[in-house]
Structures are given as structure tokens and as C-alpha cells.
Amino acid sequence: MPRLDDTRGQIALAFAAIVAGILYPLGFAPIGWWPLTLLSLAIFIGITRWSVRPVLTGFLFGLGLFGAGASWVYVSIHDFGHAAWPIAGMLTALFVIYLALYPALSVFFFRRLEHWIPVHDKPLMWALIWCLLEAVRSELFGGFGWLRAGYSLTTQPWGAWAPVIGEAGILFFVVLSAALVGLNSKSRTSWLLVAMFWIAGPVLDRLRWSAP
């Protein structure tokens, strides 16, 4: 696995991880630039290949992601919960730190398992691990299902997959697409799967799944 061992290179990767995390929420409403969510994940996964501390890189990515995407929690606590700003700020920071653990755990589990799986299956493993941890995040302690990547496509033509595979299925294909790019994978099976997803989405969008 390639590494950048010099200090400046690692600092640059850490900064890039935070920036990639900040880009992620821009794929959701009200901005809705969904390619940025896909790009964000691809950059993040690619960065973990070069980092000497990949789990920390995952944590920094999570801080950028949820720091930018869940900052409204502060408004809820301060403006509507009438908490003093230091308390609201501290609670929001703790919440963001907790959520940032999930991308870090994704990297942790992937690194523990990657030596046991064939190279061409690694993108699939990335997608499975990410989706499983997103499911945990959506349920644990009452759940926080905001910012699941699949929702960034629900208002796009590929949202037509939702009646077939649900948001979780869309999430899987988004992460798989990002992993294929981030890992520079040559897996034909995975590329065929994501090609089917992206090509068939606009076709499914023409179908009427329900009638008034």
C-alpha cells in the first residue's frame, strides 16, 4: 500500500480529508450538487491509501463532514432549546466528534479485513462496511440518519431506484462507485454493477410506480 512518509505530505493529506468532508454535505438540499458527495467519498477513500494514520484520516473526514453538515444542531440547542451558547457549542462539538467516529471505524474495519480479501473485491468490501456502519448510525442511541449518501440522489433520475432497492441500495452503489475510483480498482464485476446503476437510473425514472 503506498504511503507518503514526509510530514508535509501527511499534513496535506489531513487537510485534504477535512476539505473532502466539508464538500460532502453540498450534495444535499438546499444546494443539491450531488456529484460533490460522490467526489468527496472518492477523495476520502483515495487519501486513506496514502495516509500513515488512515483511521485518524477517517476521523478528520468525519469532522469536516458532520461539522459542516450537522452544524444546525447548534441552532436547535441554542435558539430553540434556549441553552447558553457555551453549552450549545460544547454539546454540538461532542455530537460531531461522536459522528466522526463512524468514518474512522469504516477505515479501521477495512484495514483489518483488506489483507483477507482479493484485490478486486476491496471496493465491494468498502461499500459493505460503510453501509453497515451507516445503518448502525441511523439506529444507535435513537439514530441520526441525516447525510446518508443515498439521499443525495433521491431527487435525481437515479432516485427511481428507490422503489426497487431503497435508499440503502442507492447508498451502496454510491459508495461502491466512489471506492472504485478511490482505490483505482480494475474489478470488472464492480464496474459492471455501477454501470448498470448509473445507466438504468434514468430509464427507471420514466416508469410510473404508483397512480393517484
PDB file of C-alpha atoms in Angstrom:
ATOM      1  CA  MET A   1       0.000   0.000   0.000  1.00  0.00           C
ATOM      2  CA  PRO A   2       1.510   3.364  -0.990  1.00  0.00           C
ATOM      3  CA  ARG A   3       2.389   5.901   1.699  1.00  0.00           C
ATOM      4  CA  LEU A   4       3.565   9.490   1.934  1.00  0.00           C
ATOM      5  CA  ASP A   5       6.068   9.397   4.768  1.00  0.00           C
ATOM      6  CA  ASP A   6       7.134  13.047   4.871  1.00  0.00           C
ATOM      7  CA  THR A   7       5.485  15.312   7.430  1.00  0.00           C
ATOM      8  CA  ARG A   8       4.340  17.913   4.916  1.00  0.00           C
ATOM      9  CA  GLY A   9       2.704  15.256   2.799  1.00  0.00           C
ATOM     10  CA  GLN A  10       0.791  13.866   5.765  1.00  0.00           C
ATOM     11  CA  ILE A  11      -0.339  17.332   6.841  1.00  0.00           C
ATOM     12  CA  ALA A  12      -1.564  17.953   3.297  1.00  0.00           C
ATOM     13  CA  LEU A  13      -3.492  14.670   3.364  1.00  0.00           C
ATOM     14  CA  ALA A  14      -5.059  15.569   6.715  1.00  0.00           C
ATOM     15  CA  PHE A  15      -6.136  18.943   5.352  1.00  0.00           C
ATOM     16  CA  ALA A  16      -7.491  17.297   2.197  1.00  0.00           C
ATOM     17  CA  ALA A  17      -9.514  14.861   4.321  1.00  0.00           C
ATOM     18  CA  ILE A  18     -11.175  17.733   6.182  1.00  0.00           C
ATOM     19  CA  VAL A  19     -11.910  19.601   2.943  1.00  0.00           C
ATOM     20  CA  ALA A  20     -13.330  16.435   1.365  1.00  0.00           C
ATOM     21  CA  GLY A  21     -15.600  16.055   4.383  1.00  0.00           C
ATOM     22  CA  ILE A  22     -16.815  19.643   4.036  1.00  0.00           C
ATOM     23  CA  LEU A  23     -17.655  19.017   0.366  1.00  0.00           C
ATOM     24  CA  TYR A  24     -19.834  16.006   1.213  1.00  0.00           C
ATOM     25  CA  PRO A  25     -22.936  17.866   2.544  1.00  0.00           C
ATOM     26  CA  LEU A  26     -23.024  20.127  -0.524  1.00  0.00           C
ATOM     27  CA  GLY A  27     -24.649  17.245  -2.389  1.00  0.00           C
ATOM     28  CA  PHE A  28     -27.779  17.598  -0.262  1.00  0.00           C
ATOM     29  CA  ALA A  29     -30.582  20.167  -0.190  1.00  0.00           C
ATOM     30  CA  PRO A  30     -30.690  23.115  -0.377  1.00  0.00           C
ATOM     31  CA  ILE A  31     -27.542  23.174  -2.566  1.00  0.00           C
ATOM     32  CA  GLY A  32     -28.016  19.749  -4.126  1.00  0.00           C
ATOM     33  CA  TRP A  33     -24.732  19.405  -6.024  1.00  0.00           C
ATOM     34  CA  TRP A  34     -24.860  15.615  -5.714  1.00  0.00           C
ATOM     35  CA  PRO A  35     -21.613  14.905  -7.660  1.00  0.00           C
ATOM     36  CA  LEU A  36     -19.726  16.577  -4.802  1.00  0.00           C
ATOM     37  CA  THR A  37     -20.872  13.871  -2.386  1.00  0.00           C
ATOM     38  CA  LEU A  38     -19.575  11.178  -4.720  1.00  0.00           C
ATOM     39  CA  LEU A  39     -16.346  13.120  -5.301  1.00  0.00           C
ATOM     40  CA  SER A  40     -15.928  13.646  -1.566  1.00  0.00           C
ATOM     41  CA  LEU A  41     -16.122   9.920  -0.848  1.00  0.00           C
ATOM     42  CA  ALA A  42     -13.761   9.056  -3.700  1.00  0.00           C
ATOM     43  CA  ILE A  43     -11.174  11.562  -2.462  1.00  0.00           C
ATOM     44  CA  PHE A  44     -11.514  10.302   1.099  1.00  0.00           C
ATOM     45  CA  ILE A  45     -11.082   6.657   0.143  1.00  0.00           C
ATOM     46  CA  GLY A  46      -8.124   7.545  -2.042  1.00  0.00           C
ATOM     47  CA  ILE A  47      -6.479   9.540   0.745  1.00  0.00           C
ATOM     48  CA  THR A  48      -6.651   6.584   3.136  1.00  0.00           C
ATOM     49  CA  ARG A  49      -4.394   4.646   0.753  1.00  0.00           C
ATOM     50  CA  TRP A  50      -1.618   7.197   1.232  1.00  0.00           C
ATOM     51  CA  SER A  51      -2.029   8.116   4.878  1.00  0.00           C
ATOM     52  CA  VAL A  52       0.252   6.601   7.530  1.00  0.00           C
ATOM     53  CA  ARG A  53      -2.611   7.101  10.014  1.00  0.00           C
ATOM     54  CA  PRO A  54      -5.664   6.160   7.956  1.00  0.00           C
ATOM     55  CA  VAL A  55      -8.034   5.849  10.925  1.00  0.00           C
ATOM     56  CA  LEU A  56      -7.180   9.397  12.011  1.00  0.00           C
ATOM     57  CA  THR A  57      -7.733  10.456   8.410  1.00  0.00           C
ATOM     58  CA  GLY A  58     -11.202   8.934   8.598  1.00  0.00           C
ATOM     59  CA  PHE A  59     -11.881  10.842  11.796  1.00  0.00           C
ATOM     60  CA  LEU A  60     -10.780  14.136  10.235  1.00  0.00           C
ATOM     61  CA  PHE A  61     -13.003  13.449   7.236  1.00  0.00           C
ATOM     62  CA  GLY A  62     -15.879  12.878   9.646  1.00  0.00           C
ATOM     63  CA  LEU A  63     -15.176  16.137  11.465  1.00  0.00           C
ATOM     64  CA  GLY A  64     -15.371  18.025   8.185  1.00  0.00           C
ATOM     65  CA  LEU A  65     -18.476  16.156   7.073  1.00  0.00           C
ATOM     66  CA  PHE A  66     -20.551  16.464  10.226  1.00  0.00           C
ATOM     67  CA  GLY A  67     -19.061  19.774  11.316  1.00  0.00           C
ATOM     68  CA  ALA A  68     -20.397  21.288   8.100  1.00  0.00           C
ATOM     69  CA  GLY A  69     -23.473  19.109   7.691  1.00  0.00           C
ATOM     70  CA  ALA A  70     -24.791  18.934  11.256  1.00  0.00           C
ATOM     71  CA  SER A  71     -23.984  22.452  12.423  1.00  0.00           C
ATOM     72  CA  TRP A  72     -27.722  23.155  12.550  1.00  0.00           C
ATOM     73  CA  VAL A  73     -27.776  21.133  15.785  1.00  0.00           C
ATOM     74  CA  TYR A  74     -26.215  24.156  17.485  1.00  0.00           C
ATOM     75  CA  VAL A  75     -29.122  26.321  16.309  1.00  0.00           C
ATOM     76  CA  SER A  76     -31.624  23.779  17.628  1.00  0.00           C
ATOM     77  CA  ILE A  77     -29.970  23.623  21.042  1.00  0.00           C
ATOM     78  CA  HIS A  78     -29.258  27.351  21.373  1.00  0.00           C
ATOM     79  CA  ASP A  79     -32.222  29.011  19.668  1.00  0.00           C
ATOM     80  CA  PHE A  80     -34.981  26.509  20.338  1.00  0.00           C
ATOM     81  CA  GLY A  81     -33.614  24.763  23.425  1.00  0.00           C
ATOM     82  CA  HIS A  82     -32.628  28.130  24.933  1.00  0.00           C
ATOM     83  CA  ALA A  83     -29.270  26.794  26.105  1.00  0.00           C
ATOM     84  CA  ALA A  84     -26.389  29.192  26.681  1.00  0.00           C
ATOM     85  CA  TRP A  85     -24.024  29.383  23.716  1.00  0.00           C
ATOM     86  CA  PRO A  86     -21.085  27.699  25.519  1.00  0.00           C
ATOM     87  CA  ILE A  87     -23.276  24.729  26.420  1.00  0.00           C
ATOM     88  CA  ALA A  88     -24.824  24.575  22.943  1.00  0.00           C
ATOM     89  CA  GLY A  89     -21.367  24.770  21.378  1.00  0.00           C
ATOM     90  CA  MET A  90     -19.946  22.062  23.634  1.00  0.00           C
ATOM     91  CA  LEU A  91     -22.876  19.693  23.037  1.00  0.00           C
ATOM     92  CA  THR A  92     -22.696  20.242  19.280  1.00  0.00           C
ATOM     93  CA  ALA A  93     -18.940  19.626  19.287  1.00  0.00           C
ATOM     94  CA  LEU A  94     -19.359  16.393  21.252  1.00  0.00           C
ATOM     95  CA  PHE A  95     -22.095  15.281  18.863  1.00  0.00           C
ATOM     96  CA  VAL A  96     -19.915  15.973  15.814  1.00  0.00           C
ATOM     97  CA  ILE A  97     -16.988  14.115  17.415  1.00  0.00           C
ATOM     98  CA  TYR A  98     -19.235  11.108  18.047  1.00  0.00           C
ATOM     99  CA  LEU A  99     -20.487  11.083  14.449  1.00  0.00           C
ATOM    100  CA  ALA A 100     -16.931  11.450  13.124  1.00  0.00           C
ATOM    101  CA  LEU A 101     -16.118   8.087  14.688  1.00  0.00           C
ATOM    102  CA  TYR A 102     -18.146   6.299  12.008  1.00  0.00           C
ATOM    103  CA  PRO A 103     -15.902   7.158   9.025  1.00  0.00           C
ATOM    104  CA  ALA A 104     -12.924   6.359  11.261  1.00  0.00           C
ATOM    105  CA  LEU A 105     -14.420   2.964  12.092  1.00  0.00           C
ATOM    106  CA  SER A 106     -15.027   2.315   8.399  1.00  0.00           C
ATOM    107  CA  VAL A 107     -11.318   2.736   7.745  1.00  0.00           C
ATOM    108  CA  PHE A 108     -10.422   0.678  10.818  1.00  0.00           C
ATOM    109  CA  PHE A 109     -12.514  -2.321   9.799  1.00  0.00           C
ATOM    110  CA  PHE A 110     -11.461  -2.100   6.162  1.00  0.00           C
ATOM    111  CA  ARG A 111      -7.797  -2.121   7.137  1.00  0.00           C
ATOM    112  CA  ARG A 112      -8.340  -5.112   9.411  1.00  0.00           C
ATOM    113  CA  LEU A 113     -10.057  -7.082   6.653  1.00  0.00           C
ATOM    114  CA  GLU A 114      -8.323  -5.969   3.462  1.00  0.00           C
ATOM    115  CA  HIS A 115      -5.489  -8.495   3.779  1.00  0.00           C
ATOM    116  CA  TRP A 116      -8.026 -11.328   3.728  1.00  0.00           C
ATOM    117  CA  ILE A 117      -9.922 -10.342   0.606  1.00  0.00           C
ATOM    118  CA  PRO A 118      -8.876 -10.334  -3.065  1.00  0.00           C
ATOM    119  CA  VAL A 119      -7.885  -7.007  -4.585  1.00  0.00           C
ATOM    120  CA  HIS A 120     -10.856  -6.951  -6.951  1.00  0.00           C
ATOM    121  CA  ASP A 121     -13.285  -7.375  -4.019  1.00  0.00           C
ATOM    122  CA  LYS A 122     -11.958  -4.444  -1.992  1.00  0.00           C
ATOM    123  CA  PRO A 123     -14.392  -1.858  -3.426  1.00  0.00           C
ATOM    124  CA  LEU A 124     -17.287  -4.150  -2.510  1.00  0.00           C
ATOM    125  CA  MET A 125     -15.858  -4.522   0.991  1.00  0.00           C
ATOM    126  CA  TRP A 126     -15.600  -0.749   1.361  1.00  0.00           C
ATOM    127  CA  ALA A 127     -19.228  -0.314   0.314  1.00  0.00           C
ATOM    128  CA  LEU A 128     -20.474  -3.059   2.638  1.00  0.00           C
ATOM    129  CA  ILE A 129     -18.587  -1.747   5.666  1.00  0.00           C
ATOM    130  CA  TRP A 130     -19.708   1.827   5.045  1.00  0.00           C
ATOM    131  CA  CYS A 131     -23.349   0.794   4.586  1.00  0.00           C
ATOM    132  CA  LEU A 132     -23.365  -1.364   7.721  1.00  0.00           C
ATOM    133  CA  LEU A 133     -21.961   1.457   9.834  1.00  0.00           C
ATOM    134  CA  GLU A 134     -24.433   3.909   8.311  1.00  0.00           C
ATOM    135  CA  ALA A 135     -27.203   1.526   9.381  1.00  0.00           C
ATOM    136  CA  VAL A 136     -25.782   1.497  12.909  1.00  0.00           C
ATOM    137  CA  ARG A 137     -25.527   5.302  12.929  1.00  0.00           C
ATOM    138  CA  SER A 138     -29.162   5.526  11.866  1.00  0.00           C
ATOM    139  CA  GLU A 139     -30.359   3.341  14.754  1.00  0.00           C
ATOM    140  CA  LEU A 140     -27.941   3.585  17.696  1.00  0.00           C
ATOM    141  CA  PHE A 141     -28.955   5.921  20.562  1.00  0.00           C
ATOM    142  CA  GLY A 142     -32.154   6.820  18.751  1.00  0.00           C
ATOM    143  CA  GLY A 143     -30.371   7.161  15.425  1.00  0.00           C
ATOM    144  CA  PHE A 144     -29.147  10.031  13.275  1.00  0.00           C
ATOM    145  CA  GLY A 145     -29.831   9.138   9.662  1.00  0.00           C
ATOM    146  CA  TRP A 146     -29.020  12.554   8.220  1.00  0.00           C
ATOM    147  CA  LEU A 147     -26.424  12.826   5.454  1.00  0.00           C
ATOM    148  CA  ARG A 148     -26.626   9.253   4.214  1.00  0.00           C
ATOM    149  CA  ALA A 149     -25.194   9.498   0.709  1.00  0.00           C
ATOM    150  CA  GLY A 150     -28.147   7.725  -0.898  1.00  0.00           C
ATOM    151  CA  TYR A 151     -30.432  10.648  -0.085  1.00  0.00           C
ATOM    152  CA  SER A 152     -28.340  12.954  -2.277  1.00  0.00           C
ATOM    153  CA  LEU A 153     -29.736  11.143  -5.345  1.00  0.00           C
ATOM    154  CA  THR A 154     -33.382  10.747  -4.342  1.00  0.00           C
ATOM    155  CA  THR A 155     -34.416  13.884  -6.257  1.00  0.00           C
ATOM    156  CA  GLN A 156     -32.275  12.929  -9.277  1.00  0.00           C
ATOM    157  CA  PRO A 157     -33.153  10.404 -12.020  1.00  0.00           C
ATOM    158  CA  TRP A 158     -31.292   7.718 -10.065  1.00  0.00           C
ATOM    159  CA  GLY A 159     -33.774   8.195  -7.249  1.00  0.00           C
ATOM    160  CA  ALA A 160     -36.022   5.989  -9.393  1.00  0.00           C
ATOM    161  CA  TRP A 161     -34.037   3.071  -7.949  1.00  0.00           C
ATOM    162  CA  ALA A 162     -35.589   3.773  -4.537  1.00  0.00           C
ATOM    163  CA  PRO A 163     -38.775   1.703  -5.095  1.00  0.00           C
ATOM    164  CA  VAL A 164     -36.554  -1.212  -6.153  1.00  0.00           C
ATOM    165  CA  ILE A 165     -33.581  -1.172  -3.767  1.00  0.00           C
ATOM    166  CA  GLY A 166     -34.432   1.589  -1.295  1.00  0.00           C
ATOM    167  CA  GLU A 167     -32.158   4.357  -0.096  1.00  0.00           C
ATOM    168  CA  ALA A 168     -29.808   1.760   1.384  1.00  0.00           C
ATOM    169  CA  GLY A 169     -29.319   0.234  -2.055  1.00  0.00           C
ATOM    170  CA  ILE A 170     -28.643   3.628  -3.615  1.00  0.00           C
ATOM    171  CA  LEU A 171     -26.173   4.310  -0.806  1.00  0.00           C
ATOM    172  CA  PHE A 172     -24.374   1.057  -1.598  1.00  0.00           C
ATOM    173  CA  PHE A 173     -23.920   1.946  -5.268  1.00  0.00           C
ATOM    174  CA  VAL A 174     -22.783   5.491  -4.484  1.00  0.00           C
ATOM    175  CA  VAL A 175     -20.102   4.222  -2.097  1.00  0.00           C
ATOM    176  CA  LEU A 176     -19.134   1.402  -4.467  1.00  0.00           C
ATOM    177  CA  SER A 177     -18.686   3.937  -7.273  1.00  0.00           C
ATOM    178  CA  ALA A 178     -16.528   6.112  -5.034  1.00  0.00           C
ATOM    179  CA  ALA A 179     -14.480   3.126  -3.863  1.00  0.00           C
ATOM    180  CA  LEU A 180     -13.780   2.005  -7.424  1.00  0.00           C
ATOM    181  CA  VAL A 181     -12.350   5.433  -8.204  1.00  0.00           C
ATOM    182  CA  GLY A 182     -10.625   5.961  -4.865  1.00  0.00           C
ATOM    183  CA  LEU A 183      -8.936   2.565  -4.924  1.00  0.00           C
ATOM    184  CA  ASN A 184      -8.206   2.783  -8.660  1.00  0.00           C
ATOM    185  CA  SER A 185      -9.803  -0.645  -8.968  1.00  0.00           C
ATOM    186  CA  LYS A 186      -9.838  -2.752 -12.116  1.00  0.00           C
ATOM    187  CA  SER A 187     -12.662  -5.007 -10.889  1.00  0.00           C
ATOM    188  CA  ARG A 188     -14.825  -5.744 -13.931  1.00  0.00           C
ATOM    189  CA  THR A 189     -17.717  -7.091 -11.868  1.00  0.00           C
ATOM    190  CA  SER A 190     -17.932  -3.985  -9.701  1.00  0.00           C
ATOM    191  CA  TRP A 191     -17.597  -1.669 -12.687  1.00  0.00           C
ATOM    192  CA  LEU A 192     -20.413  -3.531 -14.445  1.00  0.00           C
ATOM    193  CA  LEU A 193     -22.604  -3.190 -11.348  1.00  0.00           C
ATOM    194  CA  VAL A 194     -22.108   0.553 -11.059  1.00  0.00           C
ATOM    195  CA  ALA A 195     -22.503   0.996 -14.819  1.00  0.00           C
ATOM    196  CA  MET A 196     -25.862  -0.771 -14.589  1.00  0.00           C
ATOM    197  CA  PHE A 197     -26.867   1.510 -11.723  1.00  0.00           C
ATOM    198  CA  TRP A 198     -25.945   4.780 -13.423  1.00  0.00           C
ATOM    199  CA  ILE A 199     -27.263   3.823 -16.874  1.00  0.00           C
ATOM    200  CA  ALA A 200     -30.530   2.236 -15.759  1.00  0.00           C
ATOM    201  CA  GLY A 201     -31.494   5.024 -13.347  1.00  0.00           C
ATOM    202  CA  PRO A 202     -32.808   7.463 -15.973  1.00  0.00           C
ATOM    203  CA  VAL A 203     -34.641   4.556 -17.646  1.00  0.00           C
ATOM    204  CA  LEU A 204     -36.394   3.603 -14.418  1.00  0.00           C
ATOM    205  CA  ASP A 205     -37.232   7.260 -13.889  1.00  0.00           C
ATOM    206  CA  ARG A 206     -39.665   7.005 -16.802  1.00  0.00           C
ATOM    207  CA  LEU A 207     -41.711   4.318 -15.077  1.00  0.00           C
ATOM    208  CA  ARG A 208     -44.795   5.187 -13.068  1.00  0.00           C
ATOM    209  CA  TRP A 209     -44.659   3.205  -9.823  1.00  0.00           C
ATOM    210  CA  SER A 210     -47.980   4.426  -8.465  1.00  0.00           C
ATOM    211  CA  ALA A 211     -51.138   6.140  -9.610  1.00  0.00           C
ATOM    212  CA  PRO A 212     -53.480   8.550  -7.819  1.00  0.00           C
TER     213      PRO A 212
END
